[in-house]
Amino acid sequence: LELCSQFFGAKGVAVIDDGLAGFVGAMNGRNGVVLSVGGGVVAIGGMNGTYSHRDGLGNTFGDEGSGFWLGKLAITKALACRQGRGDDPEMVDYFVDEIDAYFALEIRNSVDAVNLATRTAKKVLDAADAGVSTATAIVDEGAFLLAQSAVAAWYGCGGTKADSPEIVIQGGPPRNTSYSTKIALEINAKLPNAVIVQSAGDNLDGATSVSYTHLTLPTKA
């Protein structure tokens, strides 16, 4: 509050989970699920004031289907094929720059390694679109896992299979049309009446909305 008051003239500060802020911004008061996929993953379900939170567990034990997850698996498989522990030489050819970047890492389980994996996500999706079989298998599994998170979020807030929830799929990796389509198909396999919709806003819109609604300003800064 002191910093925000000093630099922005703020009279109060609210702290909000960015997943919930994203849900509020994307759904604009409607019931459904917002699946946010970037370097990590979080699925927020909301129905009539009841909310649920799925995944968002971090890249060591969660974030399945995320950009990091895609890149890590692709580089792992490419390295394995390079060592003769796999039978898809296309992976070695397609990800030769990423293999070189891996060997150039000073510490191979560092933040730089995480960043390398995350940066590789788009290339994995491109490789799948180009027909590289191992990349296609990774992308298919990622879509399945992301759909699991979205469906679990809907059930977690009290939804049922018979409902027709609105589902927003947003973030960097789903900008790949093939990936977003596969995610949607996997969701509809489990929630046949779900409707995939466009986001009404982002997490900044949601945070602003929540703060206006719930933040009680103190009488003194």
Tab-separated table of C-alpha atoms in Angstrom:
chain	number	residue	atom	x	y	z
A	1	LEU	CA	0.000	0.000	0.000
A	2	GLU	CA	2.827	2.406	0.790
A	3	LEU	CA	4.415	1.857	-2.629
A	4	CYS	CA	1.093	2.054	-4.476
A	5	SER	CA	0.175	5.176	-2.540
A	6	GLN	CA	3.542	6.762	-3.291
A	7	PHE	CA	3.638	6.004	-7.006
A	8	PHE	CA	-0.042	5.807	-7.959
A	9	GLY	CA	-1.904	7.700	-5.249
A	10	ALA	CA	-3.755	4.547	-4.194
A	11	LYS	CA	-5.999	4.670	-1.133
A	12	GLY	CA	-6.329	0.897	-0.872
A	13	VAL	CA	-4.883	-2.319	-2.299
A	14	ALA	CA	-6.609	-5.611	-3.073
A	15	VAL	CA	-4.717	-8.869	-3.714
A	16	ILE	CA	-6.453	-11.377	-5.972
A	17	ASP	CA	-5.554	-14.719	-7.519
A	18	ASP	CA	-4.895	-14.085	-11.211
A	19	GLY	CA	-6.869	-17.196	-12.188
A	20	LEU	CA	-9.989	-15.884	-10.462
A	21	ALA	CA	-9.384	-12.430	-11.951
A	22	GLY	CA	-9.120	-14.071	-15.366
A	23	PHE	CA	-12.395	-15.890	-14.792
A	24	VAL	CA	-14.252	-12.729	-13.823
A	25	GLY	CA	-12.822	-10.833	-16.779
A	26	ALA	CA	-13.496	-13.596	-19.292
A	27	MET	CA	-16.995	-14.633	-18.184
A	28	ASN	CA	-18.377	-11.221	-17.186
A	29	GLY	CA	-20.735	-12.705	-14.608
A	30	ARG	CA	-21.765	-15.818	-16.526
A	31	ASN	CA	-21.407	-19.436	-15.369
A	32	GLY	CA	-18.752	-21.651	-16.920
A	33	VAL	CA	-15.045	-22.436	-16.986
A	34	VAL	CA	-12.030	-20.414	-17.999
A	35	LEU	CA	-9.041	-22.517	-19.010
A	36	SER	CA	-5.933	-20.315	-19.067
A	37	VAL	CA	-2.901	-21.868	-20.742
A	38	GLY	CA	0.464	-20.126	-20.831
A	39	GLY	CA	3.739	-21.300	-19.369
A	40	GLY	CA	1.492	-22.859	-16.725
A	41	VAL	CA	-2.164	-23.868	-16.560
A	42	VAL	CA	-5.130	-23.004	-14.381
A	43	ALA	CA	-8.804	-23.839	-14.851
A	44	ILE	CA	-11.386	-21.852	-12.874
A	45	GLY	CA	-15.000	-22.964	-12.744
A	46	GLY	CA	-17.809	-20.765	-11.512
A	47	MET	CA	-21.526	-21.318	-11.055
A	48	ASN	CA	-23.854	-19.002	-9.157
A	49	GLY	CA	-21.143	-17.720	-6.824
A	50	THR	CA	-19.459	-21.095	-6.210
A	51	TYR	CA	-15.933	-21.448	-7.605
A	52	SER	CA	-13.391	-24.195	-8.146
A	53	HIS	CA	-9.692	-24.190	-9.016
A	54	ARG	CA	-7.990	-27.003	-10.921
A	55	ASP	CA	-4.302	-27.554	-11.718
A	56	GLY	CA	-2.206	-24.443	-11.207
A	57	LEU	CA	0.128	-26.779	-9.318
A	58	GLY	CA	3.399	-25.532	-10.800
A	59	ASN	CA	5.626	-27.104	-13.426
A	60	THR	CA	7.200	-29.744	-11.189
A	61	PHE	CA	3.984	-31.534	-10.245
A	62	GLY	CA	1.319	-29.980	-12.463
A	63	ASP	CA	0.606	-27.507	-15.277
A	64	GLU	CA	-0.209	-30.418	-17.574
A	65	GLY	CA	-0.674	-29.388	-21.180
A	66	SER	CA	0.973	-26.008	-20.623
A	67	GLY	CA	3.625	-24.349	-22.757
A	68	PHE	CA	6.339	-25.551	-20.389
A	69	TRP	CA	4.904	-29.065	-20.422
A	70	LEU	CA	4.821	-29.196	-24.231
A	71	GLY	CA	8.361	-27.892	-24.603
A	72	LYS	CA	9.816	-30.092	-21.875
A	73	LEU	CA	8.351	-33.264	-23.370
A	74	ALA	CA	9.471	-32.361	-26.884
A	75	ILE	CA	13.052	-31.617	-25.846
A	76	THR	CA	13.096	-34.751	-23.667
A	77	LYS	CA	11.957	-36.885	-26.606
A	78	ALA	CA	14.358	-35.182	-29.020
A	79	LEU	CA	17.293	-35.828	-26.673
A	80	ALA	CA	16.196	-39.447	-26.249
A	81	CYS	CA	16.014	-39.969	-30.017
A	82	ARG	CA	19.452	-38.389	-30.382
A	83	GLN	CA	20.808	-40.998	-27.961
A	84	GLY	CA	19.089	-43.881	-29.743
A	85	ARG	CA	16.388	-44.188	-27.060
A	86	GLY	CA	13.634	-43.336	-29.516
A	87	ASP	CA	12.723	-44.080	-33.111
A	88	ASP	CA	11.618	-40.716	-34.477
A	89	PRO	CA	14.625	-39.084	-36.173
A	90	GLU	CA	12.395	-36.195	-37.268
A	91	MET	CA	12.420	-34.988	-33.663
A	92	VAL	CA	16.207	-34.635	-33.730
A	93	ASP	CA	16.107	-32.737	-37.004
A	94	TYR	CA	13.190	-30.503	-36.068
A	95	PHE	CA	14.502	-29.593	-32.612
A	96	VAL	CA	18.212	-29.390	-33.407
A	97	ASP	CA	18.433	-25.784	-32.169
A	98	GLU	CA	16.730	-26.697	-28.895
A	99	ILE	CA	19.084	-29.642	-28.425
A	100	ASP	CA	22.038	-27.297	-28.908
A	101	ALA	CA	20.497	-24.808	-26.471
A	102	TYR	CA	20.085	-27.592	-23.904
A	103	PHE	CA	23.765	-28.543	-24.099
A	104	ALA	CA	24.724	-24.880	-23.855
A	105	LEU	CA	22.957	-24.529	-20.496
A	106	GLU	CA	25.352	-24.038	-17.619
A	107	ILE	CA	22.882	-25.632	-15.188
A	108	ARG	CA	20.397	-27.958	-16.831
A	109	ASN	CA	17.652	-27.769	-14.202
A	110	SER	CA	17.781	-23.990	-13.822
A	111	VAL	CA	15.346	-21.190	-14.581
A	112	ASP	CA	17.060	-20.946	-17.958
A	113	ALA	CA	16.077	-24.560	-18.619
A	114	VAL	CA	12.462	-23.781	-17.706
A	115	ASN	CA	12.518	-20.798	-20.050
A	116	LEU	CA	13.965	-22.922	-22.845
A	117	ALA	CA	11.131	-25.424	-22.479
A	118	THR	CA	8.480	-22.710	-22.411
A	119	ARG	CA	9.916	-20.971	-25.480
A	120	THR	CA	9.793	-24.287	-27.346
A	121	ALA	CA	6.022	-24.701	-26.960
A	122	LYS	CA	5.091	-22.970	-30.211
A	123	LYS	CA	7.607	-25.055	-32.124
A	124	VAL	CA	6.081	-28.259	-30.708
A	125	LEU	CA	2.667	-27.194	-31.958
A	126	ASP	CA	4.156	-26.304	-35.349
A	127	ALA	CA	5.885	-29.703	-35.478
A	128	ALA	CA	2.580	-31.446	-34.809
A	129	ASP	CA	0.944	-29.420	-37.575
A	130	ALA	CA	3.825	-30.480	-39.849
A	131	GLY	CA	3.090	-34.145	-39.124
A	132	VAL	CA	6.003	-35.042	-36.818
A	133	SER	CA	4.499	-38.090	-35.123
A	134	THR	CA	6.076	-37.734	-31.675
A	135	ALA	CA	5.127	-34.044	-31.512
A	136	THR	CA	1.576	-34.944	-32.550
A	137	ALA	CA	1.377	-37.479	-29.722
A	138	ILE	CA	2.587	-34.864	-27.218
A	139	VAL	CA	0.031	-32.316	-28.417
A	140	ASP	CA	-2.794	-34.871	-28.340
A	141	GLU	CA	-1.938	-35.802	-24.759
A	142	GLY	CA	-1.704	-32.141	-23.778
A	143	ALA	CA	-5.177	-31.465	-25.197
A	144	PHE	CA	-6.591	-34.430	-23.284
A	145	LEU	CA	-5.036	-33.286	-19.997
A	146	LEU	CA	-6.212	-29.696	-20.428
A	147	ALA	CA	-9.731	-30.918	-21.097
A	148	GLN	CA	-9.568	-32.982	-17.907
A	149	SER	CA	-8.723	-29.825	-15.960
A	150	ALA	CA	-11.569	-27.857	-17.544
A	151	VAL	CA	-14.137	-30.590	-16.916
A	152	ALA	CA	-12.937	-31.087	-13.343
A	153	ALA	CA	-13.299	-27.345	-12.743
A	154	TRP	CA	-16.920	-27.482	-13.905
A	155	TYR	CA	-17.728	-30.451	-11.698
A	156	GLY	CA	-15.865	-28.803	-8.829
A	157	CYS	CA	-18.202	-25.803	-8.736
A	158	GLY	CA	-21.300	-28.015	-8.757
A	159	GLY	CA	-21.828	-28.517	-12.478
A	160	THR	CA	-23.006	-31.732	-14.090
A	161	LYS	CA	-22.548	-33.524	-17.399
A	162	ALA	CA	-26.064	-32.530	-18.461
A	163	ASP	CA	-25.317	-28.788	-18.152
A	164	SER	CA	-24.364	-26.439	-20.986
A	165	PRO	CA	-21.485	-24.443	-19.501
A	166	GLU	CA	-19.659	-21.781	-21.460
A	167	ILE	CA	-15.958	-22.595	-21.760
A	168	VAL	CA	-13.258	-20.041	-22.538
A	169	ILE	CA	-9.900	-21.405	-23.713
A	170	GLN	CA	-7.288	-18.668	-23.636
A	171	GLY	CA	-3.556	-18.054	-23.538
A	172	GLY	CA	-0.576	-18.415	-25.852
A	173	PRO	CA	-0.554	-22.115	-26.803
A	174	PRO	CA	-4.298	-22.236	-27.662
A	175	ARG	CA	-3.704	-19.553	-30.293
A	176	ASN	CA	-2.608	-22.544	-32.339
A	177	THR	CA	-5.884	-23.502	-34.021
A	178	SER	CA	-5.161	-27.242	-34.020
A	179	TYR	CA	-4.440	-27.234	-30.279
A	180	SER	CA	-7.529	-25.234	-29.326
A	181	THR	CA	-9.680	-27.452	-31.559
A	182	LYS	CA	-8.315	-30.629	-29.982
A	183	ILE	CA	-8.895	-29.236	-26.481
A	184	ALA	CA	-12.473	-28.318	-27.392
A	185	LEU	CA	-13.161	-31.768	-28.851
A	186	GLU	CA	-11.823	-33.446	-25.705
A	187	ILE	CA	-13.991	-31.187	-23.527
A	188	ASN	CA	-17.095	-31.970	-25.587
A	189	ALA	CA	-16.354	-35.691	-25.336
A	190	LYS	CA	-16.926	-35.339	-21.575
A	191	LEU	CA	-19.333	-32.378	-21.503
A	192	PRO	CA	-21.308	-32.815	-24.723
A	193	ASN	CA	-23.421	-29.687	-24.178
A	194	ALA	CA	-20.512	-27.362	-23.354
A	195	VAL	CA	-20.157	-24.327	-25.613
A	196	ILE	CA	-16.732	-22.881	-26.428
A	197	VAL	CA	-16.945	-19.070	-26.362
A	198	GLN	CA	-14.623	-16.109	-26.747
A	199	SER	CA	-13.337	-14.288	-23.683
A	200	ALA	CA	-15.172	-11.096	-22.704
A	201	GLY	CA	-12.032	-9.622	-21.129
A	202	ASP	CA	-8.716	-10.375	-19.474
A	203	ASN	CA	-7.477	-10.740	-15.905
A	204	LEU	CA	-6.879	-7.001	-15.572
A	205	ASP	CA	-10.541	-6.403	-16.429
A	206	GLY	CA	-11.493	-9.014	-13.856
A	207	ALA	CA	-9.250	-7.591	-11.136
A	208	THR	CA	-10.672	-4.122	-11.727
A	209	SER	CA	-14.224	-5.451	-11.551
A	210	VAL	CA	-13.582	-7.372	-8.336
A	211	SER	CA	-11.803	-4.455	-6.684
A	212	TYR	CA	-14.643	-2.052	-7.494
A	213	THR	CA	-17.169	-4.535	-6.144
A	214	HIS	CA	-15.428	-5.760	-2.996
A	215	LEU	CA	-12.705	-3.328	-1.930
A	216	THR	CA	-13.693	-1.149	1.008
A	217	LEU	CA	-11.422	1.858	1.124
A	218	PRO	CA	-10.033	2.890	4.505
A	219	THR	CA	-10.761	6.387	5.757
A	220	LYS	CA	-7.031	7.125	5.820
A	221	ALA	CA	-4.293	5.986	3.481
